[in-house]
Tab-separated table of C-alpha atoms in Angstrom:
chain	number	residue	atom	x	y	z
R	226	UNK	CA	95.345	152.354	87.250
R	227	UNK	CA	95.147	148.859	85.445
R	228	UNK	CA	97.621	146.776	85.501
R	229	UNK	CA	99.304	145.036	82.172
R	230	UNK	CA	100.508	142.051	82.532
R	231	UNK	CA	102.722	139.951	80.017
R	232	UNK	CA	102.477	135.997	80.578
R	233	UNK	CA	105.737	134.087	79.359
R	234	UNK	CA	104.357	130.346	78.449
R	235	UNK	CA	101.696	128.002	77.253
R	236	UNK	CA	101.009	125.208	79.622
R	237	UNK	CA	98.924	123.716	82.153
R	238	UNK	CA	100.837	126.195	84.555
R	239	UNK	CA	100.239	129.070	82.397
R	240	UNK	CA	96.600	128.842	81.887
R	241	UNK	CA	96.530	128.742	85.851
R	242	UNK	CA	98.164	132.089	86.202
R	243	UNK	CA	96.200	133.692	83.375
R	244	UNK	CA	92.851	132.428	85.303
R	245	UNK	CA	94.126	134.212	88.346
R	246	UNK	CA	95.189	137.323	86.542
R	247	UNK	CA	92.674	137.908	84.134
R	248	UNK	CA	90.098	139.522	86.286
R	249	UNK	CA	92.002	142.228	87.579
R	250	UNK	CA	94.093	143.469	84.651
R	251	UNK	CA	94.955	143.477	81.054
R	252	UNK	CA	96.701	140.636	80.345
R	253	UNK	CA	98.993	139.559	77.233
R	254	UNK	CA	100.863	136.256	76.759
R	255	UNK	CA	103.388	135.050	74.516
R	256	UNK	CA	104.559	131.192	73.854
R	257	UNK	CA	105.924	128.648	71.621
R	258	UNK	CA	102.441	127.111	71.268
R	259	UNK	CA	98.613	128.679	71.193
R	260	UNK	CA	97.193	127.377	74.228
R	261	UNK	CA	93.514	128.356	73.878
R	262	UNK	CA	92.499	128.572	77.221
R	263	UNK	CA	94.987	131.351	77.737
R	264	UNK	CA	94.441	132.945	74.373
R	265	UNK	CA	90.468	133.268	75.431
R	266	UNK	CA	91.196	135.333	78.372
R	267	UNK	CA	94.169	137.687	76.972
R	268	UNK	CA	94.027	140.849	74.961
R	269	UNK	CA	96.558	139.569	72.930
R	270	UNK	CA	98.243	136.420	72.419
R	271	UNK	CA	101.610	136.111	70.278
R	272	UNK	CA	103.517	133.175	69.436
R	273	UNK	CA	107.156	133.394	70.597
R	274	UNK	CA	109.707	130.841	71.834
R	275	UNK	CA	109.868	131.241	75.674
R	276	UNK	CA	113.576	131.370	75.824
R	277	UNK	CA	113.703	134.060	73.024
R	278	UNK	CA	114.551	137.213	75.568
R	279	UNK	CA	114.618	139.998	72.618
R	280	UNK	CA	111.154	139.280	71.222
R	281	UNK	CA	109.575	139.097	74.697
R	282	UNK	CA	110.518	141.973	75.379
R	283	UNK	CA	109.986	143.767	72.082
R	284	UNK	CA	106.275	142.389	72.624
R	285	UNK	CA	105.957	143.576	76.515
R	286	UNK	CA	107.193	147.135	75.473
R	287	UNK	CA	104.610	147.144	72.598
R	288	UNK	CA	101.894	146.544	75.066
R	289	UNK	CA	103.085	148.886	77.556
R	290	UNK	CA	103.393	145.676	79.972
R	291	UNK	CA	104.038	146.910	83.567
R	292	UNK	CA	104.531	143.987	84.837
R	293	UNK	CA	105.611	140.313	83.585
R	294	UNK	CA	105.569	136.921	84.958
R	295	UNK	CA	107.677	134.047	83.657
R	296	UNK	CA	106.048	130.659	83.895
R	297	UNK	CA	108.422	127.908	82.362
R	298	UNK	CA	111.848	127.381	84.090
R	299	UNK	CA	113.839	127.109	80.205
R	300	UNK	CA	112.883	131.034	80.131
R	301	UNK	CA	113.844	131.478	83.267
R	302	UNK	CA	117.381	129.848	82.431
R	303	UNK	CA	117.393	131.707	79.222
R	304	UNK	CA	117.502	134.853	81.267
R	305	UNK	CA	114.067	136.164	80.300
R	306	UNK	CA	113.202	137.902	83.910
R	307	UNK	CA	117.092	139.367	83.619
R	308	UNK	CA	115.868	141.120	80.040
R	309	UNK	CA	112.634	142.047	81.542
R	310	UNK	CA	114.037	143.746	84.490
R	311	UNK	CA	116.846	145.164	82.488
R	312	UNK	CA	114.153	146.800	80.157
R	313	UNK	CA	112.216	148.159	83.011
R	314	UNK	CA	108.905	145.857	83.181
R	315	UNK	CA	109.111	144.149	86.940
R	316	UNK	CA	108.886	140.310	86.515
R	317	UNK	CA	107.891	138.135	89.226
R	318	UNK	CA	110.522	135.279	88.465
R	319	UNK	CA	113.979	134.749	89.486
R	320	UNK	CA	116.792	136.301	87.215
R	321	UNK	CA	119.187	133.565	86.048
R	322	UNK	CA	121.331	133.619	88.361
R	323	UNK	CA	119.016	133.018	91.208
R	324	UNK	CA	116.915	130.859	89.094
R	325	UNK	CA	119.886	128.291	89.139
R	326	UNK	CA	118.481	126.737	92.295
R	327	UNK	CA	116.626	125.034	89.833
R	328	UNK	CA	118.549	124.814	87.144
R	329	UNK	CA	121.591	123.506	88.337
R	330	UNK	CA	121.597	120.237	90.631
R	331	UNK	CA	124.647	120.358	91.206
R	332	UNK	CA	124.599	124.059	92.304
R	333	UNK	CA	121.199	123.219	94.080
R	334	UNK	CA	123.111	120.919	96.793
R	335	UNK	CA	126.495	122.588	97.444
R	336	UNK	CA	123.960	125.610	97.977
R	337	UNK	CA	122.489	123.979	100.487
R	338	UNK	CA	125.976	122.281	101.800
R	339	UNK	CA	127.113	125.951	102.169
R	340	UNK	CA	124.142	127.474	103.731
R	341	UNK	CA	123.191	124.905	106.051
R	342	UNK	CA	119.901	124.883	104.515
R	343	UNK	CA	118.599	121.556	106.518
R	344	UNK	CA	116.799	118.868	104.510
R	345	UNK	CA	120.044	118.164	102.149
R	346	UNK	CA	120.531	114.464	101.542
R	347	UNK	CA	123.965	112.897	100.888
R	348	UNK	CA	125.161	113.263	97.491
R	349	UNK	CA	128.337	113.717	95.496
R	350	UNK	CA	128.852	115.055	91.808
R	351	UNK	CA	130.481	113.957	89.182
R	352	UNK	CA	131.257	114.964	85.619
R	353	UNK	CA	132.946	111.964	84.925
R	354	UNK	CA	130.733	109.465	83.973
R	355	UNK	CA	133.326	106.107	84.824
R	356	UNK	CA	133.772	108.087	88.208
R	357	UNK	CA	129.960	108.073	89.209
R	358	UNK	CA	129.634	104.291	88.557
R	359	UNK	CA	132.445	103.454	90.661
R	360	UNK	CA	130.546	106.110	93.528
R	361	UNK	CA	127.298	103.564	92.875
R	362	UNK	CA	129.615	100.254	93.502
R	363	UNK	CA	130.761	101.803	96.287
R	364	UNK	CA	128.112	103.342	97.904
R	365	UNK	CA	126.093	101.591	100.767
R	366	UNK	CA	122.558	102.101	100.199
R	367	UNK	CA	120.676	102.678	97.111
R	368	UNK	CA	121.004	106.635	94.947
R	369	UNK	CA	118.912	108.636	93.015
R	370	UNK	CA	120.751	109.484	89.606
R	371	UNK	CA	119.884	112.860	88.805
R	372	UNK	CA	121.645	115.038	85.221
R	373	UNK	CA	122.942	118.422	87.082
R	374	UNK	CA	120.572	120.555	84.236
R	375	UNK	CA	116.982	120.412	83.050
R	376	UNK	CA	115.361	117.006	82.292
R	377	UNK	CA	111.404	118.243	82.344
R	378	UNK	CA	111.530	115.623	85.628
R	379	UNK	CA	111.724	112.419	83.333
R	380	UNK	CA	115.409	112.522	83.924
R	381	UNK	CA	115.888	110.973	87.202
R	382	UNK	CA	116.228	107.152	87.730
R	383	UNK	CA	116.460	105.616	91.433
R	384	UNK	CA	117.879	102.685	92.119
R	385	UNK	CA	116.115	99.987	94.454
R	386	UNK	CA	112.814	101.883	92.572
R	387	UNK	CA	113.294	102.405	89.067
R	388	UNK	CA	116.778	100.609	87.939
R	389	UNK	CA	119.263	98.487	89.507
R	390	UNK	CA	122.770	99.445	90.234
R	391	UNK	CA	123.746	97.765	86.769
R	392	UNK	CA	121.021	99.623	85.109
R	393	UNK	CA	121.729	102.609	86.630
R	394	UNK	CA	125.837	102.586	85.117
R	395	UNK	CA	124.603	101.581	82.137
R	396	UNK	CA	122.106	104.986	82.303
R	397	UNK	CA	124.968	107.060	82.936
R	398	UNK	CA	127.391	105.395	80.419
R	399	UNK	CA	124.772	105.951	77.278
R	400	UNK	CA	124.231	109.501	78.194
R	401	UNK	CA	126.121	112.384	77.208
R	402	UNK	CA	124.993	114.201	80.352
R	403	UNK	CA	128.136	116.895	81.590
R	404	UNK	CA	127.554	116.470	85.255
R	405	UNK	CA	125.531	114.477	87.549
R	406	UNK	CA	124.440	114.115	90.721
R	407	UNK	CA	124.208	111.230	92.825
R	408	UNK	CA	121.965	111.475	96.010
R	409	UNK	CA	121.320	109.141	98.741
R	410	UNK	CA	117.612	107.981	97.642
R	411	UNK	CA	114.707	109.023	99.932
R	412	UNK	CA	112.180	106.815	101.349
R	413	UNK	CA	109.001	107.865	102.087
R	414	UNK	CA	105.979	110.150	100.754
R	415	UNK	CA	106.735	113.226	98.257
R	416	UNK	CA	104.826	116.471	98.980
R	417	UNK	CA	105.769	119.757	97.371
R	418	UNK	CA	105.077	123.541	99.115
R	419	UNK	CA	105.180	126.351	96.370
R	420	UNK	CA	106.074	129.948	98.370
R	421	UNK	CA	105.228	133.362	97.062
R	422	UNK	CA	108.932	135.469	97.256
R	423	UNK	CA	110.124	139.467	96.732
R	424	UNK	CA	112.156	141.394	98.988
R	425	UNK	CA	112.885	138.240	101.682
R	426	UNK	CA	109.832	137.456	102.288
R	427	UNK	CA	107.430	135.091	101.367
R	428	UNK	CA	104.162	133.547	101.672
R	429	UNK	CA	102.994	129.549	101.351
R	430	UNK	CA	100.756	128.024	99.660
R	431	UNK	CA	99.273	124.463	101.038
R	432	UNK	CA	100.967	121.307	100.217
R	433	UNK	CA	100.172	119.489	96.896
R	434	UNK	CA	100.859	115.920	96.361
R	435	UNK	CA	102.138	115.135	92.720
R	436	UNK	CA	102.260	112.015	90.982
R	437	UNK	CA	105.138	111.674	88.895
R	438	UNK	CA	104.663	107.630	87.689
R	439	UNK	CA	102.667	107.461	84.419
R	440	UNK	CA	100.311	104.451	85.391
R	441	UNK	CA	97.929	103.692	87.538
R	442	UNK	CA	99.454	102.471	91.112
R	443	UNK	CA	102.342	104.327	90.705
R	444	UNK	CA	103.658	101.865	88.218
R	445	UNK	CA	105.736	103.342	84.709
R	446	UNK	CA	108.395	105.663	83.838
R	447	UNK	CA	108.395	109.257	85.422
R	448	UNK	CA	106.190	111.928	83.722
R	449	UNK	CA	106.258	115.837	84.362
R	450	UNK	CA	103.068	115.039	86.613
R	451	UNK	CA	100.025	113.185	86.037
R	452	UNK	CA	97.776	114.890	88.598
R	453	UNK	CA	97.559	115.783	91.809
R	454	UNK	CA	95.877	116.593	95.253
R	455	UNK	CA	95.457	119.139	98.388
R	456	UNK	CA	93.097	119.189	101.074
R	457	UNK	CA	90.872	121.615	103.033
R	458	UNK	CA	93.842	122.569	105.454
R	459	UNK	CA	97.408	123.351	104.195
R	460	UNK	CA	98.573	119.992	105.039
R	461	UNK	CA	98.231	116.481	103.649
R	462	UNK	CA	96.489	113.122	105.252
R	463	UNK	CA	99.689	111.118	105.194
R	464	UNK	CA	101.479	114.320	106.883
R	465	UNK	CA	101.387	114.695	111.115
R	466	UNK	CA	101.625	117.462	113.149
R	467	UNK	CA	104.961	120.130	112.840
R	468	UNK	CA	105.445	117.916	108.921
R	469	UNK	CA	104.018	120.892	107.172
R	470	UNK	CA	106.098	123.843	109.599
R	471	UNK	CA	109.215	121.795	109.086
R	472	UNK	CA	108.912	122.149	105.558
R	473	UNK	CA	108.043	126.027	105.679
R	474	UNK	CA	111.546	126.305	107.851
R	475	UNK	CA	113.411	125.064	104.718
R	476	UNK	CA	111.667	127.490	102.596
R	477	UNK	CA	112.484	130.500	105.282
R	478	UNK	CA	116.327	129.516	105.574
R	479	UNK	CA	116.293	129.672	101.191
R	480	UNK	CA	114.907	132.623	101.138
R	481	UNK	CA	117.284	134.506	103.819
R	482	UNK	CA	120.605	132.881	102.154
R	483	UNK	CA	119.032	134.224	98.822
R	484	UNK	CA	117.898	137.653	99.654
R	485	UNK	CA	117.543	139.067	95.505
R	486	UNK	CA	114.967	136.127	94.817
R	487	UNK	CA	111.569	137.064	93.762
R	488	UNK	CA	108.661	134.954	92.169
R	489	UNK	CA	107.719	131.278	93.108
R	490	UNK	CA	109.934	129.259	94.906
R	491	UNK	CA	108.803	125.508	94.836
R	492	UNK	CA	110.023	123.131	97.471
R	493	UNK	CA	109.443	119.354	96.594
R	494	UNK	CA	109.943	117.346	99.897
R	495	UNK	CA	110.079	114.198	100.957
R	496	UNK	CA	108.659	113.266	103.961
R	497	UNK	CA	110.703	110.506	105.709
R	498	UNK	CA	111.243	109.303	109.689
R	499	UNK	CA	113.073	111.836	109.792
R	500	UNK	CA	110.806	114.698	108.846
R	501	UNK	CA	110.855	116.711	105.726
R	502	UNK	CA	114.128	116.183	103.318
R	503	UNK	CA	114.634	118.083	100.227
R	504	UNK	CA	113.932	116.724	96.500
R	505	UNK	CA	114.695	119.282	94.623
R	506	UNK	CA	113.938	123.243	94.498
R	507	UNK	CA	112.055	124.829	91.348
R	508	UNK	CA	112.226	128.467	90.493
R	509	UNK	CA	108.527	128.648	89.236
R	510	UNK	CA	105.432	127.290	89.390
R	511	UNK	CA	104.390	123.524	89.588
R	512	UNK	CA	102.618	121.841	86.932
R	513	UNK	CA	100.252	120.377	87.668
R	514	UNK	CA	100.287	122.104	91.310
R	515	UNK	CA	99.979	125.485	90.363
R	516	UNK	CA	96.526	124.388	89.280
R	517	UNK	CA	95.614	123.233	92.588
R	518	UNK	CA	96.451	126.004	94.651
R	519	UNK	CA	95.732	128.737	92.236
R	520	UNK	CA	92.337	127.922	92.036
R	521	UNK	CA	91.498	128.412	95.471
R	522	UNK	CA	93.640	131.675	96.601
R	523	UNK	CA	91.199	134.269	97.296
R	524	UNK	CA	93.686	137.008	97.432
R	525	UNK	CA	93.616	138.316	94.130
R	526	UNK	CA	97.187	137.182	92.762
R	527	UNK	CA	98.065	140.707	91.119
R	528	UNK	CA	98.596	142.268	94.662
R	529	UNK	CA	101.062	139.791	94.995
R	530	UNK	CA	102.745	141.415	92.137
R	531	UNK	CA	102.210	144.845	92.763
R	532	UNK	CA	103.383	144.749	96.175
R	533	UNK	CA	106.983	142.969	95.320
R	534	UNK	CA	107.460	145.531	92.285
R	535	UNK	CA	106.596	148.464	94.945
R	536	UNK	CA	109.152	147.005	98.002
R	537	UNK	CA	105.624	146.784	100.103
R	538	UNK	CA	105.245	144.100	102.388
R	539	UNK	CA	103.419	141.096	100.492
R	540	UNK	CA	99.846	140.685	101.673
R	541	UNK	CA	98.250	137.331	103.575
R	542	UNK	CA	97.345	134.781	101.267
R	543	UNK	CA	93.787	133.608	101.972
R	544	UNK	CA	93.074	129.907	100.561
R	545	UNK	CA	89.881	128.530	100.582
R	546	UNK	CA	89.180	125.779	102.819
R	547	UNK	CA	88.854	123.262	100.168
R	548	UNK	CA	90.249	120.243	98.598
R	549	UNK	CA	91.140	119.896	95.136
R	550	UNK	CA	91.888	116.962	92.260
R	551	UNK	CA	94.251	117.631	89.301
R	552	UNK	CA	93.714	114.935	86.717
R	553	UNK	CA	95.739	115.460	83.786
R	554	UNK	CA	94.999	114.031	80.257
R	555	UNK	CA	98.097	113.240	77.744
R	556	UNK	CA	98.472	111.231	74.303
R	557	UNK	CA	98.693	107.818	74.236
R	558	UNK	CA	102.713	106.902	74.293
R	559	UNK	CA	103.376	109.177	77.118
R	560	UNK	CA	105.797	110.108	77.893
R	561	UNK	CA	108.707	107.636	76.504
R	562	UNK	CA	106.711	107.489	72.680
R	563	UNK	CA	103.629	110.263	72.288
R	564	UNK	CA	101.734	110.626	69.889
R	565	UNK	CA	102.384	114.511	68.336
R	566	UNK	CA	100.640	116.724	65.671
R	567	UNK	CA	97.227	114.646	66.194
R	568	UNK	CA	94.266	116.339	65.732
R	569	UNK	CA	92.044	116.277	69.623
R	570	UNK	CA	88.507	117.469	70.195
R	571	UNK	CA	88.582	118.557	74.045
R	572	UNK	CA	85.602	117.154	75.735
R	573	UNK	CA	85.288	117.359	79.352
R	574	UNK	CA	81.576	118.021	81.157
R	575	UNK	CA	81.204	121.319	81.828
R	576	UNK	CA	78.254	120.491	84.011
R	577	UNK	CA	80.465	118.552	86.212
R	578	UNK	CA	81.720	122.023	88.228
R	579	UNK	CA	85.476	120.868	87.150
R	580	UNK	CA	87.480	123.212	85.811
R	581	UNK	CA	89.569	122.514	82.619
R	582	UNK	CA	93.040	123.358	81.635
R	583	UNK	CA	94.710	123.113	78.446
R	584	UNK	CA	98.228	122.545	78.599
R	585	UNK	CA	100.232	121.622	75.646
R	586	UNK	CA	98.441	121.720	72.669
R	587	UNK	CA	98.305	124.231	70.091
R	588	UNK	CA	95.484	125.872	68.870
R	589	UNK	CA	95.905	126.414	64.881
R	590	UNK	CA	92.826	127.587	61.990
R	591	UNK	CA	92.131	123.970	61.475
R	592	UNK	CA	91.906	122.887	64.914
R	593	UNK	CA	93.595	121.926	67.819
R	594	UNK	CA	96.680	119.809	68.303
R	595	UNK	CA	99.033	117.708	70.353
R	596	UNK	CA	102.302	117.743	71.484
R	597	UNK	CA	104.656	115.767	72.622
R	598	UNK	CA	103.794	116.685	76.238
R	599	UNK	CA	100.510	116.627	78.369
R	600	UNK	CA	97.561	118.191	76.713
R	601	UNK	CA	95.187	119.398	78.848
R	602	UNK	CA	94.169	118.695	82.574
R	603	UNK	CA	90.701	118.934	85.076
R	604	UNK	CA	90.636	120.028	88.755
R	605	UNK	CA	87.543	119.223	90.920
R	606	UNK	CA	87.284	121.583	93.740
R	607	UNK	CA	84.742	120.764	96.728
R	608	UNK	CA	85.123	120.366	100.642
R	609	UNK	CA	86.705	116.919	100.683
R	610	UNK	CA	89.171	115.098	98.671
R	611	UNK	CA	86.788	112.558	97.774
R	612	UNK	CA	84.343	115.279	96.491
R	613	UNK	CA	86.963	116.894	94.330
R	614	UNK	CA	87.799	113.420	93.442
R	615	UNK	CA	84.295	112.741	92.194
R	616	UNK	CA	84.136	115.942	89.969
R	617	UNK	CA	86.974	115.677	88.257
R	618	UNK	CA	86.745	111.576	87.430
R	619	UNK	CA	82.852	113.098	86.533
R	620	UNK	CA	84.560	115.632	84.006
R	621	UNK	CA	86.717	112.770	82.614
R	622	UNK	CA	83.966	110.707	81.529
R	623	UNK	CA	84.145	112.041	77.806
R	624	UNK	CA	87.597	113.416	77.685
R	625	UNK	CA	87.319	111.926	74.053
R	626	UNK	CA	89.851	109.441	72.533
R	627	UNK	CA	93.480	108.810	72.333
R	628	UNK	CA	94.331	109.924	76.000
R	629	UNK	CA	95.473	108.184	78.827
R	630	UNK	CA	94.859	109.472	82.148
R	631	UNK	CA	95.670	107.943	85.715
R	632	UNK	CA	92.401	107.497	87.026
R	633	UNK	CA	93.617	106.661	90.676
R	634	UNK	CA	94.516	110.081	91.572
R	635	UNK	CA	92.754	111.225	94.782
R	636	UNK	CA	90.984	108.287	95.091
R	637	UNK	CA	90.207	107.008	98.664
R	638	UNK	CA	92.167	103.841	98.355
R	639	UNK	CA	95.106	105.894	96.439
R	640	UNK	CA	95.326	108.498	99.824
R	641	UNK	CA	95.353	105.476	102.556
R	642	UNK	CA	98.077	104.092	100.666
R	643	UNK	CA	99.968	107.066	101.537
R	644	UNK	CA	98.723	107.389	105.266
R	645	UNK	CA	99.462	103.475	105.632
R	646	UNK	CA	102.595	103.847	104.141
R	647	UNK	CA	104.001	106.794	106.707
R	648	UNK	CA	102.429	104.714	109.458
R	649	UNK	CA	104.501	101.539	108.379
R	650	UNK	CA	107.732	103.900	107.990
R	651	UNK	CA	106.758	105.200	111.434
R	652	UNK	CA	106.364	101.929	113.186
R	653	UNK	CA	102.976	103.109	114.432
């Protein structure tokens, strides 16, 4: 019997899953905006806010969806998967209470605190504001400022990196944030792992390499990801042996002190002298790293699904042995002033053997258009990073006007940087 599958979302993420859905079942999708990548390969596409629980599921049960997957983490937090469940249509995404390991920093480390989950920095919250700056004066070292809720990862700001201490208490005074957390800052190169999760287990997915800064070099504000790399085995250059299996042990201990979780369970890690510390958890999907590893799992993604709605043991994941480039495309501005509600022509070489994702932009009868957020990205897939590299820069070459896009990603130069820079944090 076919599956039919509902997709919650409209981004770069989204059109990721769809591609590895669409093959083997019927597939629906709802979102705020038309993304018309997804739209092409659904049977039906409606628009609906992602955090709007009662019309998702109104839609899913007027499909006959038997299964649903939740991309974005505000649905999640809205409590989406918790109405999809509760209406009977299995939903590979944490409920919200689960799902707080992402949406709750705060929660996130005195998780981890109580669990002995290993790879927890120092940190302290606060929800007074006055309270945190005096933490900073006091402090010896520099902190990563992080707001305890959801900041589409532009809210952080490190100090010694980003903002000086005085910057940093003048951050916190001008927000209106509720609580904060203040964590020792990490020094050294940022990998995430992204693990398939039902029933306490779970499978991994090789480590991607984001890049959060917005220019080229990793100079400018944060961004929700301007591209990003793997290679042909499941670790990274910059990475040496036991880096990757240290990281998969922090997964493992999660997902035994969290034994109702299902869906995607990202771990973004920093790799340091002293092996693998913990970023941050997500309760979904990377974006733009869900279109790196997506592409090349060969184990069609719906038995992932069916197997965690039947209680069945979750099958292998087989990965190609290939590398892969994400290079993502946004409006000029991003992301502290971009340019929404232009009208963009897409136009990427499709003889370059990239593929394309559109991310946010939404598709209406008079065209397509931007939106405050990254519009569409490119992933070159080949047996090398500098191959994938190639293709994608090659797919770039007429991405039409009034985007920006970091052109450094997965370049040679861009990856020794990273190797030299562990080496020099080594001593070696």
């Amino acid at each position: 019997m076919s599956e039919t599958v509902l997709l919650v979302g409209g981004g770069g993420r989204e059109h990721a899953i769809a591609r590895a859905l669409a093959p083997d079942c019927d597939l629906y999708a709802c979102a705020s905006n038309r993304n018309p990548g997804i739209a092409a390969l659904a049977e039906g596409f409606e628009t609906i806010s992602e955090t709007d629980a009662e019309d998702i599921v109104a839609y899913a049960e007027s499909v006959d969806a038997t299964l649903a997957i939740v991309g974005p983490e505000s649905g999640l937090a809205a409590g989406v998967a918790d109405a999809l469940d509760e209406a009977g249509i299995y939903t590979f995404g944490p409920q919200a209470a689960e799902a707080r390991i992402e949406t709750d920093k705060a929660f996130q480390r005195q998780f981890m605190r109580d669990e002995e989950i290993p790879g927890n920095p120092d940190f302290a919250t606060f929800d007074d504001m006055e309270a945190a700056c005096d933490y900073i004066d006091d402090y010896d070292g520099d902190l990563a400022v992080k707001p305890a809720g959801l900041t589409g990862g532009k809210g952080v700001k490190v100090i010694g990196d980003q903002v000086t201490p005085e910057e940093a208490k003048a951050y916190l005074r001008d927000s209106d944030y509720e609580r904060v957390v203040l964590e020792e800052r990490l020094v050294g190169e940022e990998f995430t792992i992204q693990a398939f999760v039902a029933d306490g287990e779970f499978r991994v997915s090789p480590a991607v390499q984001d890049h959060k800064r917005a220019y080229e070099g990793d100079e400018g504000p944060n961004t929700g990801g301007m591209g990003s790399y793997t290679d042909v085995t499941p670790s990274l250059p910059f990475m040496a042996d036991g880096d990757y299996e240290a990281a998969v042990e922090v997964i493992e201990a999660v997902v035994e002190a969290l034994p109702e979780y299902k869906g995607i369970l990202y771990g973004q890690f920093m790799l340091t002298t002293e092996g693998p510390k913990v970023i941050e958890f997500n309760a979904r999907f990377g974006d733009p790293e869900a279109m790196n590893t997506l592409p090349v799992l060969e184990t069609p993604f719906i038995d992932v699904l069916t197997a965690a709605r039947e209680g069945e043991s979750l099958p292998e994941l087989d990965f190609a042995e290939a590398a892969t480039v994400c290079k993502y495309a946004v409006p000029e501005g991003y992301p502290t002033d971009p340019e929404a509600g232009a009208e963009i022509t897409v136009e990427v070489d499709e003889d370059a053997d990239a593929l394309l994702f559109y991310a946010s932009v939404d598709d209406r009868e008079d065209g397509l258009y931007t939106t405050t957020s990254r519009s569409f990205a490119v992933v070159g897939v080949a047996d090398s990073i500098a191959a994938a590299e190639e293709l994608a820069e090659d797919a770039l070459a007429d991405a039409g006007e009034g985007f920006h896009i970091r052109h450094d990603i997965g370049t040679a130069a861009l990856v020794q940087r990273r190797i030299d820079h562990m080496a020099e944090l080594r001593g070696e």
